[in-house]
Amino acid sequence: QVQLVESGGGLVQAGGSLRLSCAASGSIFSINNMGWYRQAPGKQRELVAGISRGNRINYADSVKGRFTISRDYTKNTVYLQMNSLKPEDTAVYYCNADIFDGPRGRGYWGQGTQVTVSS
């Protein structure tokens, strides 16, 4: 059974940094796109950053220049380095990945990790 396990969230002061990790495990044949989403209280879940299997990357405008997404293909892991954090970055961050565990693939979500930025 495929699962995504996130780590690295926490409480940090404005201007600080955090690094999120998301490891995929289970019966995995291949992984295409991986990405990070976030959901703040009372708001819809939004894409923060995505990275394709060919390392094509996109960011939400609100995080460009501050966040960096990367992935380790040998570990089936995606990372999100978050610098210069702002209070408005406070949210639950979710990992998402398009995973093939056989001839067909589907999207999987992690359980979410809380990021809180204090002013």
PDB file of C-alpha atoms in Angstrom:
ATOM      1  CA  GLN A   1       0.000   0.000   0.000  1.00  0.00           C
ATOM      2  CA  VAL A   2       1.362   3.382  -1.021  1.00  0.00           C
ATOM      3  CA  GLN A   3       1.598   6.163   1.499  1.00  0.00           C
ATOM      4  CA  LEU A   4       3.127   9.608   1.799  1.00  0.00           C
ATOM      5  CA  VAL A   5       4.652  10.624   5.106  1.00  0.00           C
ATOM      6  CA  GLU A   6       5.469  14.262   5.769  1.00  0.00           C
ATOM      7  CA  SER A   7       7.768  15.782   8.362  1.00  0.00           C
ATOM      8  CA  GLY A   8       9.421  19.068   9.215  1.00  0.00           C
ATOM      9  CA  GLY A   9       6.572  21.365  10.180  1.00  0.00           C
ATOM     10  CA  GLY A  10       6.554  23.433  13.332  1.00  0.00           C
ATOM     11  CA  LEU A  11       6.496  26.881  14.869  1.00  0.00           C
ATOM     12  CA  VAL A  12       8.914  29.524  13.652  1.00  0.00           C
ATOM     13  CA  GLN A  13       9.233  33.287  13.925  1.00  0.00           C
ATOM     14  CA  ALA A  14       8.727  35.527  10.930  1.00  0.00           C
ATOM     15  CA  GLY A  15      11.865  35.603   8.812  1.00  0.00           C
ATOM     16  CA  GLY A  16      12.838  32.108   9.837  1.00  0.00           C
ATOM     17  CA  SER A  17      13.172  28.910   7.836  1.00  0.00           C
ATOM     18  CA  LEU A  18      11.745  25.414   7.788  1.00  0.00           C
ATOM     19  CA  ARG A  19      12.334  22.391   5.599  1.00  0.00           C
ATOM     20  CA  LEU A  20       9.514  19.994   4.851  1.00  0.00           C
ATOM     21  CA  SER A  21      10.066  16.442   3.669  1.00  0.00           C
ATOM     22  CA  CYS A  22       7.658  13.958   2.136  1.00  0.00           C
ATOM     23  CA  ALA A  23       8.643  10.348   1.556  1.00  0.00           C
ATOM     24  CA  ALA A  24       6.626   7.949  -0.556  1.00  0.00           C
ATOM     25  CA  SER A  25       6.714   4.293   0.402  1.00  0.00           C
ATOM     26  CA  GLY A  26       5.036   1.046  -0.540  1.00  0.00           C
ATOM     27  CA  SER A  27       4.620  -0.744  -3.816  1.00  0.00           C
ATOM     28  CA  ILE A  28       5.807   2.005  -6.164  1.00  0.00           C
ATOM     29  CA  PHE A  29       6.531   1.501  -9.831  1.00  0.00           C
ATOM     30  CA  SER A  30       7.148   5.147 -10.672  1.00  0.00           C
ATOM     31  CA  ILE A  31       6.290   8.669  -9.553  1.00  0.00           C
ATOM     32  CA  ASN A  32       5.424  11.508 -11.907  1.00  0.00           C
ATOM     33  CA  ASN A  33       4.545  14.908 -10.504  1.00  0.00           C
ATOM     34  CA  MET A  34       5.143  15.724  -6.851  1.00  0.00           C
ATOM     35  CA  GLY A  35       4.111  18.858  -5.069  1.00  0.00           C
ATOM     36  CA  TRP A  36       3.202  20.763  -1.973  1.00  0.00           C
ATOM     37  CA  TYR A  37      -0.156  22.341  -1.214  1.00  0.00           C
ATOM     38  CA  ARG A  38      -1.316  24.309   1.780  1.00  0.00           C
ATOM     39  CA  GLN A  39      -4.592  25.122   3.428  1.00  0.00           C
ATOM     40  CA  ALA A  40      -5.070  27.952   5.881  1.00  0.00           C
ATOM     41  CA  PRO A  41      -8.123  28.136   8.170  1.00  0.00           C
ATOM     42  CA  GLY A  42     -11.176  29.226   6.243  1.00  0.00           C
ATOM     43  CA  LYS A  43      -9.389  29.084   2.906  1.00  0.00           C
ATOM     44  CA  GLN A  44      -9.217  26.643   0.020  1.00  0.00           C
ATOM     45  CA  ARG A  45      -6.266  24.352  -0.470  1.00  0.00           C
ATOM     46  CA  GLU A  46      -3.778  25.939  -2.860  1.00  0.00           C
ATOM     47  CA  LEU A  47      -0.741  24.783  -4.778  1.00  0.00           C
ATOM     48  CA  VAL A  48       2.509  26.043  -3.285  1.00  0.00           C
ATOM     49  CA  ALA A  49       5.061  24.346  -5.540  1.00  0.00           C
ATOM     50  CA  GLY A  50       5.234  21.446  -7.955  1.00  0.00           C
ATOM     51  CA  ILE A  51       8.001  19.461  -9.612  1.00  0.00           C
ATOM     52  CA  SER A  52       7.590  17.095 -12.530  1.00  0.00           C
ATOM     53  CA  ARG A  53       9.502  13.912 -13.204  1.00  0.00           C
ATOM     54  CA  GLY A  54      11.643  15.934 -15.611  1.00  0.00           C
ATOM     55  CA  ASN A  55      12.291  18.540 -12.900  1.00  0.00           C
ATOM     56  CA  ARG A  56      10.022  21.172 -14.378  1.00  0.00           C
ATOM     57  CA  ILE A  57       9.156  23.403 -11.435  1.00  0.00           C
ATOM     58  CA  ASN A  58       6.424  25.902 -10.749  1.00  0.00           C
ATOM     59  CA  TYR A  59       5.681  28.064  -7.732  1.00  0.00           C
ATOM     60  CA  ALA A  60       2.775  30.079  -6.454  1.00  0.00           C
ATOM     61  CA  ASP A  61       3.508  33.775  -6.928  1.00  0.00           C
ATOM     62  CA  SER A  62       3.300  34.314  -3.179  1.00  0.00           C
ATOM     63  CA  VAL A  63       6.296  32.059  -2.481  1.00  0.00           C
ATOM     64  CA  LYS A  64       8.565  32.747  -5.461  1.00  0.00           C
ATOM     65  CA  GLY A  65      12.066  33.670  -4.352  1.00  0.00           C
ATOM     66  CA  ARG A  66      11.469  32.346  -0.829  1.00  0.00           C
ATOM     67  CA  PHE A  67      10.584  28.650  -1.238  1.00  0.00           C
ATOM     68  CA  THR A  68      12.510  25.958  -3.109  1.00  0.00           C
ATOM     69  CA  ILE A  69      11.145  22.564  -4.083  1.00  0.00           C
ATOM     70  CA  SER A  70      13.405  19.615  -4.868  1.00  0.00           C
ATOM     71  CA  ARG A  71      13.191  15.845  -5.050  1.00  0.00           C
ATOM     72  CA  ASP A  72      15.415  12.849  -4.492  1.00  0.00           C
ATOM     73  CA  TYR A  73      14.503  10.152  -6.993  1.00  0.00           C
ATOM     74  CA  THR A  74      16.493   7.483  -5.157  1.00  0.00           C
ATOM     75  CA  LYS A  75      14.496   8.070  -1.975  1.00  0.00           C
ATOM     76  CA  ASN A  76      11.104   8.853  -3.550  1.00  0.00           C
ATOM     77  CA  THR A  77      11.160  12.041  -1.510  1.00  0.00           C
ATOM     78  CA  VAL A  78      10.201  15.631  -2.195  1.00  0.00           C
ATOM     79  CA  TYR A  79      11.390  18.583  -0.136  1.00  0.00           C
ATOM     80  CA  LEU A  80      10.242  22.137   0.397  1.00  0.00           C
ATOM     81  CA  GLN A  81      12.799  24.588   1.727  1.00  0.00           C
ATOM     82  CA  MET A  82      10.960  27.597   3.102  1.00  0.00           C
ATOM     83  CA  ASN A  83      12.935  30.753   3.837  1.00  0.00           C
ATOM     84  CA  SER A  84      11.914  34.252   4.883  1.00  0.00           C
ATOM     85  CA  LEU A  85       8.693  32.892   6.285  1.00  0.00           C
ATOM     86  CA  LYS A  86       5.778  35.237   6.841  1.00  0.00           C
ATOM     87  CA  PRO A  87       2.745  34.926   9.123  1.00  0.00           C
ATOM     88  CA  GLU A  88       0.588  34.497   6.017  1.00  0.00           C
ATOM     89  CA  ASP A  89       2.475  31.259   5.276  1.00  0.00           C
ATOM     90  CA  THR A  90       0.781  29.717   8.304  1.00  0.00           C
ATOM     91  CA  ALA A  91      -1.199  26.688   7.130  1.00  0.00           C
ATOM     92  CA  VAL A  92      -1.337  22.930   7.042  1.00  0.00           C
ATOM     93  CA  TYR A  93       1.011  21.799   4.290  1.00  0.00           C
ATOM     94  CA  TYR A  94       0.137  18.691   2.295  1.00  0.00           C
ATOM     95  CA  CYS A  95       2.313  16.619   0.023  1.00  0.00           C
ATOM     96  CA  ASN A  96       0.821  15.272  -3.203  1.00  0.00           C
ATOM     97  CA  ALA A  97       2.239  12.790  -5.690  1.00  0.00           C
ATOM     98  CA  ASP A  98       1.095  11.023  -8.854  1.00  0.00           C
ATOM     99  CA  ILE A  99       2.158   7.441  -8.193  1.00  0.00           C
ATOM    100  CA  PHE A 100       2.010   4.339 -10.352  1.00  0.00           C
ATOM    101  CA  ASP A 101       1.828   1.155  -8.297  1.00  0.00           C
ATOM    102  CA  GLY A 102       1.058  -0.820 -11.436  1.00  0.00           C
ATOM    103  CA  PRO A 103      -0.208  -0.020 -14.924  1.00  0.00           C
ATOM    104  CA  ARG A 104      -2.355   2.832 -13.618  1.00  0.00           C
ATOM    105  CA  GLY A 105      -1.466   5.805 -11.479  1.00  0.00           C
ATOM    106  CA  ARG A 106      -3.387   8.039  -9.166  1.00  0.00           C
ATOM    107  CA  GLY A 107      -2.844  10.940  -6.853  1.00  0.00           C
ATOM    108  CA  TYR A 108      -1.934  10.400  -3.240  1.00  0.00           C
ATOM    109  CA  TRP A 109      -1.988  12.864  -0.350  1.00  0.00           C
ATOM    110  CA  GLY A 110       0.027  13.004   2.818  1.00  0.00           C
ATOM    111  CA  GLN A 111      -1.555  13.528   6.206  1.00  0.00           C
ATOM    112  CA  GLY A 112      -0.481  17.160   6.412  1.00  0.00           C
ATOM    113  CA  THR A 113       1.986  18.984   8.616  1.00  0.00           C
ATOM    114  CA  GLN A 114       1.292  22.227  10.464  1.00  0.00           C
ATOM    115  CA  VAL A 115       3.452  25.264   9.788  1.00  0.00           C
ATOM    116  CA  THR A 116       2.908  28.230  12.083  1.00  0.00           C
ATOM    117  CA  VAL A 117       4.754  31.506  11.593  1.00  0.00           C
ATOM    118  CA  SER A 118       4.554  33.990  14.443  1.00  0.00           C
ATOM    119  CA  SER A 119       4.918  37.728  13.923  1.00  0.00           C
TER     120      SER A 119
END
